[in-house]
Coordinates of N, CA and C in Angstrom, one line a residue:
S1 N -35.9 4.7 -29.8 CA -37.0 4.8 -28.8 C -38.4 4.4 -29.5
R2 N -39.3 4.3 -28.6 CA -40.7 3.9 -29.0 C -41.2 5.0 -30.0
A3 N -41.0 6.3 -29.7 CA -41.5 7.3 -30.5 C -40.8 7.3 -31.9
T4 N -39.5 7.1 -31.9 CA -38.8 7.1 -33.2 C -39.3 5.9 -34.1
L5 N -39.5 4.7 -33.5 CA -40.0 3.6 -34.2 C -41.4 3.9 -34.8
G6 N -42.2 4.6 -34.0 CA -43.6 5.0 -34.5 C -43.5 5.9 -35.7
T7 N -42.6 6.9 -35.6 CA -42.4 7.8 -36.7 C -41.9 7.1 -38.0
L8 N -40.9 6.2 -37.8 CA -40.4 5.4 -39.0 C -41.5 4.5 -39.6
L9 N -42.3 3.9 -38.8 CA -43.3 3.0 -39.3 C -44.6 3.7 -39.7
G10 N -44.8 4.9 -39.2 CA -46.0 5.6 -39.6 C -47.2 5.2 -38.8
R11 N -47.0 4.5 -37.6 CA -48.1 4.1 -36.8 C -47.5 3.9 -35.4
A12 N -48.4 3.8 -34.4 CA -48.0 3.6 -33.0 C -47.4 2.2 -32.8
V13 N -46.4 2.2 -32.0 CA -45.7 0.9 -31.6 C -46.1 0.7 -30.2
D14 N -47.0 -0.4 -30.0 CA -47.4 -0.6 -28.6 C -47.1 -2.0 -28.1
V15 N -46.3 -2.8 -28.8 CA -45.9 -4.1 -28.4 C -44.4 -4.2 -28.6
I16 N -43.7 -4.8 -27.7 CA -42.2 -4.9 -27.8 C -41.8 -6.4 -27.7
A17 N -40.7 -6.8 -28.3 CA -40.2 -8.1 -28.1 C -38.8 -8.0 -27.5
Y18 N -38.6 -8.8 -26.5 CA -37.3 -8.7 -25.8 C -36.2 -9.4 -26.6
P19 N -35.1 -8.7 -26.9 CA -34.1 -9.4 -27.7 C -33.5 -10.6 -27.0
F20 N -33.4 -11.7 -27.6 CA -32.9 -12.9 -27.1 C -33.6 -13.3 -25.8
S21 N -34.8 -12.9 -25.6 CA -35.6 -13.2 -24.4 C -35.0 -12.6 -23.1
N22 N -34.2 -11.6 -23.3 CA -33.5 -11.0 -22.1 C -34.5 -10.1 -21.4
Q23 N -35.0 -10.5 -20.3 CA -36.0 -9.7 -19.6 C -36.0 -10.2 -18.1
S24 N -36.5 -9.3 -17.3 CA -36.6 -9.6 -15.8 C -37.8 -8.8 -15.4
R25 N -38.2 -8.9 -14.1 CA -39.3 -8.1 -13.6 C -39.1 -6.6 -13.7
V26 N -37.9 -6.2 -13.5 CA -37.5 -4.8 -13.7 C -37.7 -4.3 -15.1
V27 N -37.2 -5.1 -16.1 CA -37.3 -4.8 -17.5 C -38.8 -4.8 -17.9
R28 N -39.6 -5.7 -17.4 CA -41.0 -5.7 -17.7 C -41.7 -4.5 -17.2
Q29 N -41.3 -4.0 -16.0 CA -41.9 -2.8 -15.4 C -41.5 -1.6 -16.3
L30 N -40.3 -1.6 -16.7 CA -39.8 -0.5 -17.6 C -40.6 -0.4 -18.9
A31 N -40.9 -1.6 -19.5 CA -41.6 -1.6 -20.7 C -43.0 -1.1 -20.5
K32 N -43.6 -1.4 -19.4 CA -45.0 -0.9 -19.1 C -44.9 0.6 -18.9
K33 N -43.9 1.1 -18.1 CA -43.8 2.5 -17.9 C -43.5 3.3 -19.2
A34 N -42.9 2.6 -20.2 CA -42.6 3.3 -21.4 C -43.9 3.4 -22.3
G35 N -45.0 2.8 -21.9 CA -46.2 2.9 -22.6 C -46.6 1.8 -23.5
Y36 N -45.8 0.7 -23.5 CA -46.2 -0.5 -24.3 C -47.4 -1.2 -23.6
R37 N -48.3 -1.8 -24.5 CA -49.4 -2.6 -24.0 C -49.1 -3.9 -23.5
C38 N -48.0 -4.5 -24.1 CA -47.6 -5.9 -23.8 C -46.2 -6.1 -24.4
A39 N -45.6 -7.2 -24.0 CA -44.3 -7.6 -24.5 C -44.2 -9.1 -24.6
V40 N -43.4 -9.5 -25.6 CA -43.2 -11.0 -25.8 C -41.7 -11.4 -25.6
R41 N -41.6 -12.6 -25.2 CA -40.3 -13.2 -25.0 C -40.2 -14.5 -25.8
G42 N -39.0 -15.0 -26.0 CA -38.9 -16.1 -26.9 C -39.1 -17.5 -26.3
K43 N -39.6 -17.6 -25.1 CA -39.8 -18.9 -24.6 C -41.0 -19.6 -25.3
G44 N -40.8 -20.7 -26.0 CA -41.9 -21.3 -26.7 C -42.9 -22.1 -25.9
R45 N -43.7 -21.4 -25.2 CA -44.7 -22.0 -24.3 C -46.0 -21.4 -24.5
M46 N -47.0 -21.9 -23.9 CA -48.4 -21.4 -24.0 C -48.6 -20.3 -23.0
N47 N -49.5 -19.4 -23.3 CA -49.8 -18.3 -22.4 C -51.2 -18.7 -21.8
W48 N -51.4 -18.2 -20.6 CA -52.6 -18.5 -19.8 C -53.2 -17.2 -19.4
R49 N -54.4 -17.2 -18.8 CA -55.0 -15.9 -18.3 C -54.1 -15.2 -17.3
R50 N -53.4 -16.0 -16.5 CA -52.5 -15.5 -15.5 C -51.2 -15.0 -15.9
T51 N -50.9 -15.2 -17.2 CA -49.5 -14.8 -17.8 C -49.4 -13.3 -17.8
D52 N -48.3 -12.8 -17.3 CA -48.0 -11.4 -17.3 C -48.0 -10.9 -18.7
P53 N -48.9 -9.8 -19.0 CA -48.9 -9.3 -20.4 C -47.5 -8.8 -20.8
F54 N -46.6 -8.5 -19.9 CA -45.3 -8.0 -20.3 C -44.2 -9.2 -20.2
G55 N -44.7 -10.4 -20.2 CA -43.9 -11.6 -20.2 C -44.5 -12.7 -21.1
L56 N -45.2 -12.3 -22.1 CA -45.9 -13.3 -23.0 C -44.9 -14.1 -23.7
R57 N -45.2 -15.4 -23.7 CA -44.4 -16.4 -24.4 C -44.8 -16.5 -25.8
R58 N -43.9 -16.8 -26.7 CA -44.4 -17.0 -28.1 C -43.8 -18.4 -28.6
I59 N -44.6 -19.0 -29.4 CA -44.2 -20.2 -30.1 C -43.8 -19.8 -31.5
K60 N -42.6 -20.2 -31.8 CA -41.9 -19.7 -33.0 C -42.0 -20.8 -34.2
P61 N -43.0 -20.8 -35.0 CA -43.0 -21.6 -36.1 C -42.0 -21.1 -37.2
D62 N -41.5 -22.0 -38.0 CA -40.7 -21.5 -39.1 C -41.3 -21.9 -40.4
G63 N -40.6 -21.7 -41.5 CA -41.1 -22.0 -42.8 C -41.5 -23.4 -43.1
S64 N -40.9 -24.3 -42.3 CA -41.3 -25.7 -42.5 C -42.4 -26.2 -41.6
T65 N -42.9 -25.4 -40.7 CA -43.9 -25.8 -39.8 C -45.3 -25.9 -40.5
T66 N -45.9 -27.0 -40.5 CA -47.2 -27.2 -41.1 C -48.3 -26.9 -40.1
V67 N -49.5 -26.8 -40.6 CA -50.7 -26.6 -39.7 C -50.8 -27.7 -38.7
S68 N -50.5 -29.0 -39.2 CA -50.6 -30.1 -38.3 C -49.5 -30.0 -37.2
D69 N -48.3 -29.6 -37.6 CA -47.2 -29.4 -36.6 C -47.7 -28.4 -35.6
L70 N -48.2 -27.3 -36.0 CA -48.6 -26.2 -35.1 C -49.8 -26.7 -34.2
K71 N -50.7 -27.5 -34.7 CA -51.8 -28.1 -33.9 C -51.2 -29.0 -32.8
W72 N -50.2 -29.8 -33.2 CA -49.5 -30.7 -32.2 C -48.8 -29.9 -31.1
I73 N -48.1 -28.9 -31.5 CA -47.4 -28.0 -30.6 C -48.4 -27.4 -29.6
L74 N -49.5 -26.9 -30.0 CA -50.5 -26.3 -29.2 C -51.1 -27.3 -28.3
T75 N -51.4 -28.5 -28.8 CA -52.0 -29.5 -28.0 C -51.1 -30.0 -26.9
R76 N -49.8 -30.2 -27.3 CA -48.8 -30.6 -26.3 C -48.6 -29.6 -25.2
E77 N -48.6 -28.3 -25.6 CA -48.4 -27.3 -24.6 C -49.6 -27.2 -23.6
R78 N -50.8 -27.4 -24.2 CA -52.0 -27.3 -23.4 C -52.2 -28.5 -22.5
Y79 N -52.0 -29.7 -23.0 CA -52.4 -30.8 -22.2 C -51.3 -31.6 -21.6
F80 N -50.1 -31.5 -22.0 CA -49.0 -32.3 -21.5 C -47.9 -31.6 -20.7
R81 N -48.0 -30.3 -20.6 CA -47.1 -29.5 -19.8 C -47.7 -29.2 -18.5
L82 N -47.0 -29.2 -17.5 CA -47.5 -28.8 -16.1 C -46.9 -27.5 -15.7

């Protein structure tokens, strides 16, 4: 549970990541009700002001991702995706 994680880590846990991006509107509502501030899912896309804070997307760089690679990913997401 959120409280158990907080005890183990020695600090409040206020963000959650959905395992394997498994989430739905109901799951997002439950995360909010549990007291989380926001939640992330594994869809590698850009977030916008209208993005649900409990359905934030994350771009997953890995150990081989360079700053130039990340810049291209962000540029592509911002200007070339509809």
